[in-house]
Coordinates of C-alpha atoms and ligand atoms in Angstrom, one line a residue:
Chain A
M138 CA 150.5 64.2 150.3
A139 CA 150.4 68.0 152.3
R140 CA 154.0 67.6 151.1
N141 CA 153.0 68.4 147.6
G142 CA 150.1 70.9 148.5
I143 CA 146.9 68.8 148.6
D144 CA 146.3 67.1 151.9
G145 CA 144.2 63.6 150.9
H146 CA 141.6 64.2 148.9
I147 CA 141.1 67.4 147.0
T148 CA 138.7 69.8 148.6
R149 CA 135.8 71.0 147.2
E150 CA 137.4 74.6 147.8
Q151 CA 140.2 73.0 145.8
A152 CA 137.7 71.2 143.5
D153 CA 135.8 74.9 142.3
E154 CA 139.4 76.9 141.8
Y155 CA 140.4 74.4 139.5
A156 CA 137.0 74.3 137.4
V157 CA 137.0 78.1 137.4
G158 CA 141.0 77.9 136.5
S159 CA 141.8 80.2 139.6
L160 CA 144.8 77.9 140.6
E161 CA 148.9 78.7 139.8
P162 CA 150.0 75.6 137.3
E163 CA 152.1 74.1 139.2
M164 CA 148.8 73.3 142.0
E165 CA 146.4 73.0 138.8
R166 CA 148.8 70.3 137.4
L167 CA 148.8 68.6 141.2
I168 CA 144.7 67.9 141.0
T169 CA 144.9 67.0 137.7
L170 CA 147.6 64.2 138.5
H171 CA 145.4 63.2 141.7
A172 CA 142.0 63.4 140.2
A173 CA 143.6 61.3 137.4
D174 CA 144.4 58.2 140.1
C175 CA 141.4 59.3 142.0
A176 CA 137.5 57.5 140.8
R177 CA 136.3 60.2 144.0
C178 CA 138.1 63.4 143.7
R179 CA 137.5 63.4 139.4
E180 CA 133.4 63.7 140.7
I181 CA 134.6 66.3 143.1
L182 CA 135.6 68.6 140.4
F183 CA 132.8 67.1 137.5
E184 CA 130.5 68.8 139.8
S185 CA 132.5 72.1 140.3
E186 CA 132.4 71.8 136.5
D187 CA 128.4 71.8 136.1
V188 CA 128.7 74.8 138.3
A189 CA 131.9 76.2 136.4
A190 CA 130.1 76.0 133.1
T191 CA 127.2 78.4 134.5
I192 CA 130.0 80.7 134.2
A193 CA 130.7 80.0 130.6
M194 CA 126.5 80.2 129.6
S195 CA 127.0 83.3 131.0
A196 CA 128.5 84.7 127.9
P197 CA 126.8 87.1 125.0
R198 CA 125.1 84.4 123.4
H199 CA 126.9 85.4 119.1
Q200 CA 126.0 83.3 116.3
A201 CA 128.8 81.1 115.0
P202 CA 129.3 82.4 111.0
P203 CA 127.0 80.3 109.4
R204 CA 129.8 79.2 107.3
L205 CA 131.9 77.3 110.2
K206 CA 129.8 74.3 110.2
N207 CA 131.0 73.6 106.5
K208 CA 134.4 74.1 106.9
V209 CA 134.2 72.2 110.2
A210 CA 133.3 68.5 108.5
V211 CA 135.8 69.6 105.7
E212 CA 138.3 70.3 107.8
A213 CA 136.8 66.7 110.1
G214 CA 136.9 64.8 106.7
I215 CA 132.7 64.3 106.3
T216 CA 133.3 65.6 102.1
R217 CA 129.7 66.2 102.5
P218 CA 127.8 67.3 105.6
G219 CA 123.7 67.5 105.0
P220 CA 121.8 70.0 104.9
M221 CA 121.3 72.2 108.3
Q222 CA 118.3 71.4 109.7
Y223 CA 118.1 72.0 113.1
F224 CA 117.9 75.9 112.2
V225 CA 116.3 76.7 115.2
R226 CA 116.3 80.4 115.3
F227 CA 113.1 81.9 113.8
G228 CA 111.6 85.7 113.8
Q229 CA 109.9 87.2 112.5
A230 CA 113.3 90.1 111.0
A231 CA 114.2 86.9 110.2
A232 CA 112.4 85.9 107.1
I233 CA 114.2 89.2 105.6
F234 CA 117.3 88.2 106.3
A235 CA 116.5 84.6 104.3
A236 CA 115.9 86.5 101.1
V237 CA 119.6 88.5 102.3
L238 CA 121.4 84.9 102.9
V239 CA 119.9 83.8 99.6
S240 CA 120.7 86.7 97.4
V241 CA 124.5 86.4 99.0
A242 CA 124.0 82.4 98.4
A243 CA 123.3 83.0 93.8
L244 CA 126.3 85.1 93.8
T245 CA 128.6 82.6 95.3
G246 CA 126.6 80.1 93.3
M247 CA 127.4 81.8 90.0
V248 CA 131.0 81.9 90.8
S249 CA 131.0 77.9 90.7
M250 CA 127.5 76.2 88.4
R251 CA 125.1 77.8 86.5
G252 CA 122.6 75.4 86.6
Q253 CA 122.2 75.6 90.4
V254 CA 122.7 79.4 90.4
Q255 CA 119.7 79.6 88.0
D256 CA 117.9 77.0 90.4
L257 CA 118.7 79.6 93.2
R258 CA 117.7 82.3 91.9
E259 CA 114.0 80.9 91.1
Q260 CA 114.3 80.5 94.9
N261 CA 115.2 83.4 95.4
A262 CA 112.3 85.1 93.3
G263 CA 110.1 83.2 95.1
L264 CA 111.6 83.7 99.1
Q265 CA 111.2 87.5 97.9
S266 CA 107.2 87.0 96.9
E267 CA 106.5 85.2 99.9
V268 CA 107.9 87.6 101.9
R269 CA 106.4 90.1 100.9
D270 CA 103.3 88.2 101.2
L271 CA 104.0 86.7 104.6
S272 CA 101.6 87.4 107.9
S273 CA 103.3 86.7 110.9
Q274 CA 103.1 82.7 110.6
E275 CA 105.5 80.7 111.9
V276 CA 105.0 77.8 110.1
Q277 CA 105.8 79.5 106.9
I278 CA 108.7 81.1 108.0
L279 CA 110.2 78.2 109.4
D280 CA 109.3 76.9 106.5
L281 CA 111.5 79.7 104.3
N282 CA 113.9 79.3 106.5
M283 CA 114.4 75.9 106.0
R284 CA 115.2 76.5 102.9
V285 CA 116.9 79.5 102.8
S286 CA 119.3 77.1 105.0
E287 CA 119.7 74.8 102.7
A288 CA 120.2 76.5 99.5
E289 CA 122.9 78.8 100.9
Q290 CA 124.4 75.0 102.6
R291 CA 124.1 74.2 98.4
A292 CA 126.3 76.8 97.7
A293 CA 128.6 76.9 100.7
E294 CA 129.2 73.1 99.2
F295 CA 129.7 74.4 95.6
E296 CA 132.1 76.3 96.7
E297 CA 133.7 74.0 99.1
S298 CA 133.5 71.1 96.8
A299 CA 135.7 73.8 93.9
E300 CA 138.4 74.1 96.8
R301 CA 138.8 70.4 97.7
D302 CA 139.1 69.8 93.3
R303 CA 141.8 72.3 93.9
E304 CA 143.0 71.3 97.2
L305 CA 143.0 67.1 95.1
L306 CA 145.1 68.2 92.6
A307 CA 147.3 70.3 94.2
A308 CA 147.7 66.5 96.2
M309 CA 148.4 64.5 93.0
M310 CA 151.1 66.9 92.2
N311 CA 152.9 67.0 95.2
P312 CA 156.1 65.5 94.9
E313 CA 155.9 63.8 99.0
S314 CA 152.0 62.0 97.6
E315 CA 152.0 58.7 96.9
T316 CA 149.1 57.7 94.6
A317 CA 147.9 53.2 95.7
E318 CA 146.7 51.0 93.1
V319 CA 143.1 50.5 94.2
V320 CA 141.3 47.3 92.4
T321 CA 137.6 47.1 91.3
M322 CA 136.0 44.2 92.5
E323 CA 132.9 42.5 91.6
H324 CA 130.6 45.6 93.6
G325 CA 132.2 48.3 91.9
E326 CA 132.1 47.3 88.1
G327 CA 132.8 49.6 85.9
A328 CA 134.0 52.1 88.8
Q329 CA 137.5 53.7 89.1
G330 CA 139.1 54.2 92.0
R331 CA 142.3 55.7 93.4
L332 CA 143.5 56.5 96.5
I333 CA 146.2 59.3 97.1
W334 CA 148.4 60.4 100.9
E335 CA 149.8 62.7 100.9
E336 CA 152.3 62.7 103.7
D337 CA 152.9 66.8 104.2
E338 CA 149.4 67.6 105.0
G339 CA 148.7 64.0 106.9
R340 CA 145.8 64.2 104.3
L341 CA 144.5 60.6 102.6
W342 CA 141.9 61.2 99.8
F343 CA 140.0 58.1 98.2
V344 CA 139.0 59.2 94.1
A345 CA 136.0 57.5 92.9
H346 CA 134.5 57.5 89.2
K347 CA 131.1 56.0 88.2
L348 CA 130.5 54.9 90.5
P349 CA 127.3 52.6 90.2
E350 CA 124.0 54.6 92.3
L351 CA 123.2 53.0 95.5
P352 CA 119.5 53.1 97.2
G353 CA 118.9 55.6 99.7
D354 CA 119.2 53.1 102.8
Q355 CA 122.9 52.0 101.5
A356 CA 126.4 53.5 101.6
Y357 CA 130.2 53.2 100.4
Q358 CA 132.0 52.8 103.2
L359 CA 136.0 52.8 103.6
W360 CA 137.6 51.2 106.0
V361 CA 141.2 50.4 106.4
E362 CA 142.4 46.8 108.5
D363 CA 144.6 46.3 111.0
G364 CA 145.1 42.3 111.6
G365 CA 141.9 41.8 110.4
D366 CA 140.0 44.7 112.9
Y367 CA 138.0 46.9 110.3
I368 CA 138.2 50.4 111.3
P369 CA 135.7 52.6 109.2
L370 CA 137.5 55.6 108.2
G371 CA 133.6 57.1 106.8
T372 CA 131.4 57.5 103.2
L373 CA 131.8 57.4 99.6
R374 CA 129.5 60.5 98.8
P375 CA 128.6 59.8 94.6
D376 CA 127.8 63.2 93.0
D377 CA 125.1 62.9 89.9
S378 CA 127.8 61.1 87.6
G379 CA 128.6 59.1 90.6
T380 CA 132.2 61.0 91.1
A381 CA 133.5 60.4 95.0
T382 CA 136.0 62.5 97.3
F383 CA 136.8 61.7 100.0
V384 CA 139.5 63.5 102.3
R385 CA 140.6 62.9 106.0
N386 CA 143.0 63.8 108.2
L387 CA 145.2 60.8 109.6
A388 CA 147.3 62.4 112.4
N389 CA 149.5 58.6 112.7
G390 CA 149.7 58.3 109.3
L391 CA 148.9 54.8 107.1
S392 CA 151.7 53.1 108.9
G393 CA 149.6 51.1 111.2
Y394 CA 147.4 49.6 108.4
A395 CA 147.8 46.6 106.4
Q396 CA 145.5 47.5 103.4
A397 CA 142.0 49.8 102.9
I398 CA 138.7 48.4 100.9
V399 CA 135.5 50.6 100.1
T400 CA 132.0 48.1 100.9
V401 CA 128.5 48.7 99.9
E402 CA 126.8 49.1 103.7
S403 CA 123.2 49.5 105.2
R404 CA 123.0 53.1 106.9
E405 CA 121.7 51.0 109.9
A406 CA 119.8 54.9 110.9
G407 CA 122.9 56.7 110.4
H408 CA 125.0 53.6 111.9
A409 CA 127.1 51.8 109.1
Y410 CA 130.7 50.6 111.0
E411 CA 130.6 47.3 110.5
R412 CA 131.7 45.5 107.7
R413 CA 129.2 43.3 106.5
G414 CA 128.7 44.7 103.2
D415 CA 130.3 43.3 99.4
S416 CA 133.1 44.8 98.1
V417 CA 133.4 47.1 95.8
F418 CA 137.1 48.4 96.2
L419 CA 140.8 46.8 97.6
V420 CA 143.8 48.7 98.0
P421 CA 146.2 46.0 98.8
S422 CA 148.8 47.2 99.8
L423 CA 149.3 51.5 101.2
P424 CA 151.4 53.8 101.2
R425 CA 153.6 54.0 104.0
S426 CA 154.2 57.5 105.9
R427 CA 157.6 58.2 106.5
E428 CA 158.3 58.8 109.9
Chain B
M235 CA 131.1 38.5 108.4
N236 CA 128.6 38.9 111.6
G237 CA 128.9 41.7 114.9
D238 CA 129.9 38.8 117.1
G239 CA 132.9 37.9 114.6
N240 CA 134.7 41.2 114.2
P241 CA 137.4 42.7 116.0
A242 CA 137.0 46.1 115.2
R243 CA 133.1 46.6 116.3
A244 CA 134.3 44.9 119.9
R245 CA 136.8 47.7 119.9
L246 CA 134.8 50.0 119.6
R247 CA 132.4 48.9 122.4
S248 CA 134.3 48.8 124.5
L249 CA 135.5 52.4 123.7
N250 CA 132.1 52.9 126.1
E251 CA 129.6 50.7 127.6
T252 CA 127.1 53.6 127.0
H253 CA 126.7 52.8 123.9
L254 CA 126.3 48.8 123.9
E255 CA 123.2 50.0 125.7
L256 CA 121.9 52.4 123.5
E257 CA 122.5 49.1 120.8
E258 CA 121.2 46.7 122.7
A259 CA 118.0 49.8 123.8
G260 CA 117.4 49.9 119.4
L261 CA 118.5 53.5 118.5
A262 CA 117.1 53.0 116.0
Q263 CA 113.9 54.4 116.8
E264 CA 114.8 57.8 117.1
P265 CA 116.1 58.2 113.9
D266 CA 116.2 61.8 114.3
P267 CA 119.8 62.9 116.1
A268 CA 118.8 66.0 117.3
Q269 CA 116.1 64.3 119.5
W270 CA 119.3 61.7 120.9
S271 CA 120.6 63.3 124.5
D272 CA 124.3 64.7 123.9
E273 CA 125.9 61.2 125.3
E274 CA 124.1 59.6 122.8
L275 CA 125.6 62.0 120.1
M276 CA 128.9 61.3 121.5
A277 CA 128.6 57.5 121.3
A278 CA 127.1 57.6 117.4
I279 CA 130.4 59.9 117.2
A280 CA 132.4 57.6 118.5
H281 CA 131.3 55.3 115.5
H282 CA 131.7 58.2 113.1
D283 CA 128.6 58.8 112.2
E284 CA 128.5 62.0 110.2
Q285 CA 124.4 63.1 111.0
A286 CA 124.8 62.9 114.8
F287 CA 128.0 64.9 114.8
G288 CA 126.1 67.6 112.3
A289 CA 123.3 67.3 115.2
L290 CA 126.0 67.9 117.6
Y291 CA 127.0 71.0 116.3
D292 CA 124.0 72.4 115.4
R293 CA 123.7 72.5 119.5
Y294 CA 126.5 73.6 120.6
A295 CA 128.4 75.7 117.9
D296 CA 127.0 79.1 119.2
L297 CA 128.1 78.5 122.5
V298 CA 131.3 77.4 122.1
Y299 CA 131.8 80.4 119.9
S300 CA 129.9 82.6 121.7
T301 CA 132.5 81.3 124.8
S302 CA 135.8 81.8 123.1
L303 CA 134.5 84.9 121.4
R304 CA 134.1 85.8 124.9
V305 CA 137.7 84.9 126.1
L306 CA 139.5 85.9 122.3
H307 CA 138.0 89.2 122.2
D308 CA 138.7 88.4 117.7
P309 CA 136.1 86.7 115.9
Q310 CA 138.9 84.7 113.7
L311 CA 140.4 83.8 116.7
A312 CA 137.1 82.5 117.9
E313 CA 136.2 81.1 114.8
D314 CA 139.3 78.7 115.1
A315 CA 138.9 77.9 118.0
T316 CA 135.5 76.6 117.2
Q317 CA 136.4 75.1 114.8
D318 CA 139.3 73.5 116.1
I319 CA 137.1 71.9 119.3
F320 CA 134.8 70.3 116.9
V321 CA 137.2 69.0 114.7
R322 CA 139.0 67.2 117.9
L323 CA 135.2 66.1 119.2
W324 CA 134.9 64.3 115.7
E325 CA 138.6 62.5 115.1
R326 CA 138.9 61.4 119.2
P327 CA 135.9 60.8 120.7
G328 CA 137.8 59.0 122.7
A329 CA 138.6 61.9 125.1
F330 CA 135.1 62.6 126.5
V331 CA 133.9 58.6 126.8
S332 CA 137.3 58.3 128.9
A333 CA 137.1 61.6 130.9
R334 CA 132.7 61.2 131.7
G335 CA 131.4 63.4 133.9
R336 CA 128.3 65.6 132.3
F337 CA 129.0 66.8 128.5
M338 CA 128.2 70.0 128.7
S339 CA 130.7 70.7 131.1
W340 CA 132.7 69.0 129.8
L341 CA 132.6 71.2 126.3
M342 CA 132.9 74.0 127.9
S343 CA 135.6 73.1 130.2
V344 CA 137.6 72.1 126.8
T345 CA 136.5 75.2 125.3
R346 CA 137.6 77.9 128.3
N347 CA 141.3 76.5 128.5
R348 CA 141.6 76.0 124.9
A349 CA 140.6 79.7 124.4
V350 CA 143.0 80.5 127.1
D351 CA 145.5 78.7 126.0
E352 CA 146.0 80.8 123.5
I353 CA 145.5 84.0 124.7
R354 CA 148.4 82.9 127.6
A355 CA 150.5 81.7 124.3
R356 CA 150.2 85.4 123.3
G357 CA 151.8 86.2 126.7
R358 CA 150.5 87.5 129.2
R359 CA 152.4 90.9 127.8
Q360 CA 150.3 91.1 125.1
R361 CA 147.3 90.4 126.6
R362 CA 144.2 93.1 125.9
E363 CA 144.8 94.9 129.2
A364 CA 141.3 96.3 130.8
S365 CA 141.3 99.5 131.1
G366 CA 138.5 98.8 133.5
L367 CA 136.8 96.0 135.0
E368 CA 133.7 97.4 133.1
S369 CA 135.3 96.2 129.6
T370 CA 135.0 92.9 131.3
D371 CA 131.2 92.3 130.8
E372 CA 131.9 92.7 126.4
P373 CA 133.3 91.3 124.2
V374 CA 134.9 94.1 121.5
G375 CA 134.9 92.9 118.3
H376 CA 131.3 91.2 117.8
V377 CA 130.1 94.5 116.2
D378 CA 132.9 94.5 113.2
R379 CA 132.0 91.3 112.3
F380 CA 128.3 92.0 112.1
E381 CA 128.8 96.1 110.6
N382 CA 128.0 95.2 106.7
D383 CA 124.7 93.5 108.4
P384 CA 122.0 95.1 110.5
L385 CA 119.8 92.9 110.3
R386 CA 122.1 90.6 111.9
A387 CA 123.4 92.7 114.4
A388 CA 120.4 93.3 115.4
Q389 CA 119.5 89.5 116.0
A390 CA 122.3 89.0 118.1
Q391 CA 121.8 92.2 120.1
E392 CA 118.2 90.4 120.3
D393 CA 120.0 87.5 122.1
Q394 CA 122.2 88.6 124.2
Q395 CA 119.7 90.4 125.6
S396 CA 117.3 87.5 126.4
V397 CA 120.3 86.2 127.7
R398 CA 120.1 85.6 131.0
G399 CA 123.1 85.1 132.9
A400 CA 123.9 82.8 135.8
L401 CA 127.1 85.3 136.9
E402 CA 123.9 88.1 137.0
G403 CA 122.0 87.5 140.4
L404 CA 125.8 87.7 142.0
P405 CA 127.6 90.5 144.1
R406 CA 130.0 92.6 141.7
E407 CA 133.4 91.4 143.3
Q408 CA 132.5 87.9 143.5
R409 CA 131.4 87.8 139.6
V410 CA 134.5 89.5 138.9
A411 CA 136.8 87.2 140.5
L412 CA 135.6 84.9 138.5
E413 CA 135.2 86.4 135.2
L414 CA 138.7 87.5 135.5
A415 CA 139.2 83.9 136.4
Y416 CA 137.4 82.1 134.0
F417 CA 137.5 84.2 130.3
R418 CA 140.4 86.0 131.4
G419 CA 143.0 83.2 132.7
L420 CA 144.2 84.7 135.4
T421 CA 145.5 83.4 138.5
Q422 CA 144.1 84.3 141.6
Q423 CA 147.2 85.5 142.0
E424 CA 147.0 87.6 139.5
I425 CA 143.5 88.7 140.1
A426 CA 144.8 90.0 143.7
A427 CA 147.7 92.1 142.2
K428 CA 145.4 93.1 139.3
L429 CA 141.9 94.6 141.5
H430 CA 145.0 95.2 144.5
E431 CA 143.5 93.0 146.6
P432 CA 144.7 90.5 149.0
L433 CA 145.4 86.8 147.8
G434 CA 143.0 85.8 150.7
T435 CA 140.2 88.4 150.1
V436 CA 140.3 86.9 145.9
K437 CA 140.2 83.6 147.2
T438 CA 136.8 84.2 149.5
R439 CA 134.8 85.8 146.3
I440 CA 136.1 83.3 144.2
R441 CA 134.9 80.4 146.7
L442 CA 131.4 82.8 147.6
G443 CA 130.6 82.9 143.9
M444 CA 130.7 79.5 143.5
Q445 CA 128.9 78.8 146.2
K446 CA 126.4 80.7 145.0
L447 CA 126.3 79.7 141.3
R448 CA 125.8 76.3 142.7
S449 CA 123.0 76.4 144.6
S450 CA 121.4 78.5 142.1
L451 CA 122.1 75.7 140.0
E452 CA 120.8 73.4 142.4
G453 CA 117.5 75.4 142.5
Q454 CA 117.1 74.9 138.4
Q455 CA 117.2 71.8 138.8
H456 CA 114.6 70.9 141.8
Ligands
ZN138 ZN1 141.3 62.0 145.9

C-alpha cells in the first residue's frame, strides 16, 4: 500500500488534511478509494469532517435570500411549498422590517392577482398600525413575523405560479415534448388530467383540472410504476378551482417505468409513500425518453 | 395493496435502516418536522416528505449559503450553489444515507466541495487574488446584497458579530492555513507557495490547527 502513498490505513493527519481539502488531488483520490472499501478509515474521515465542519461554522453568517426557498422548491419539483413556519429570527428591528416586506409583497402580488393584493394591503395596513402600537413583546413580534413570512411566501407563490404557467405553456408548445393520454378513473369523476414529458428539459408535467376537493388529511399522489413497484413522485396540490400543476425533473427520464397513476392517499404525518388509495387517473403508457 | 406486499416500500426501506426503526417507533408521534433530528428528516426526505424537506431547508439554508458565500465571494453564485445543494439533496437523499457520518458534517463537506469546485472550474488564474491575508476574513459582496436595505444590512451585521467562530481561538498562522485550504481550495503546496513558507511548516500548522479545533469541539461536548 505504501507505493500508493498510503501506508496501510489512513492516518489521523491524512484524514484531517483530507477533510480541510489541503491534499494534492492524487493523494485525495487515493484516500477516497481506500475509504470506499475500509469502514475503519471511513470512521476516521467522518470524525475529521466533524472537526472541519467547525471551520465552515466560523464563516460569518448571512441570511439566505428569502426567495430562495421557493426557487429550490420549484426546482426540486415541489410545486407549492408550505408557508415558512420556522421563522426563527426576531427582534425589535424585525417588526419594522416586517412592514417593509409586506409592502414589497403587496407590490409583487399586484402584478399577479388583484384579489390577493387587496388582502395583502389590508394586512399591511394592519401590520403598520400594529408596528406603531408595538411594545417589545416578543410574542407579538413572532406572530407578526409569521404572518409577514406567510404573506411574503404567498406573493412569491403567485409569482412562481405565473412563471410555472408560462413554463407549462412553453412545454406544451415544445415540439420535443410528448403528451400522454390520461384515463380518468372512478374516483376522479369529472376531472381531467394531462401528462407532458418535456424531453429537452428532462421534466415531467402533470396538469389536472376539476379535481374534487379532498379532506385535509388526504392528498393526490402521483406514482410511476416499474414492474409492480410504485415510486412516489410527489403530490398534486389543487387550487381553489381544482386545478393542479405538478412538475418534476427526472434526470433518467421515464424509460424505466411502465405507467403512471394518481391516487388519493391519506397523509400519515406527512408521509404518503405507500400506494394504498383509490385511483384517480391512470396513464397506461408513458412517453419514452430518446436516448 | 398492503405494506408488506408493496415492493416499492421494501426498496425504500432498504435505503435506510434508520427509517425502519423510526416507522416502528411511530414517527407520527412528533408531528412537527422542525423538531425532528437531521437524520429523521433525511429518512423522511427519502420518502419524498415535502414538509421534512422544508424543515431541513429552514434549518440549514443560512449555513449553506454563508459557507458558499465565504468561498465564492459572490451572492449570486452562493445562491446558485445553495439551490443546487438542496435540490440534489431532495433528488438524491440516498447520497447521504449511504455515506453515513453526521449529517451536518456531511452537508458542510458537500457545500465546501461544491463551492470550491466552482472556483476551480473558473480557473486558478481567475481566482480572486488575495491582496493580503486580511481579505480572507471577510467575504466581499454581502454589502452589495444589502445596500438597498439598511435594515437587513444592520441585521446581518448583528448576526455576524454574534457568531463566535471556532477558529477564533487558534493562533493566526494556523487559522490562516486552515482557511486558505478550506475556503480557498488551496492545497498544502499552494499554501506554502503563497505564504513563502516550507511545505513542512504548512503541514504542521494545519495539523496543529485541526488538533486544537478537535479539542475545543470535545470540550463543548463534555
Ligand atoms: Zn483503512
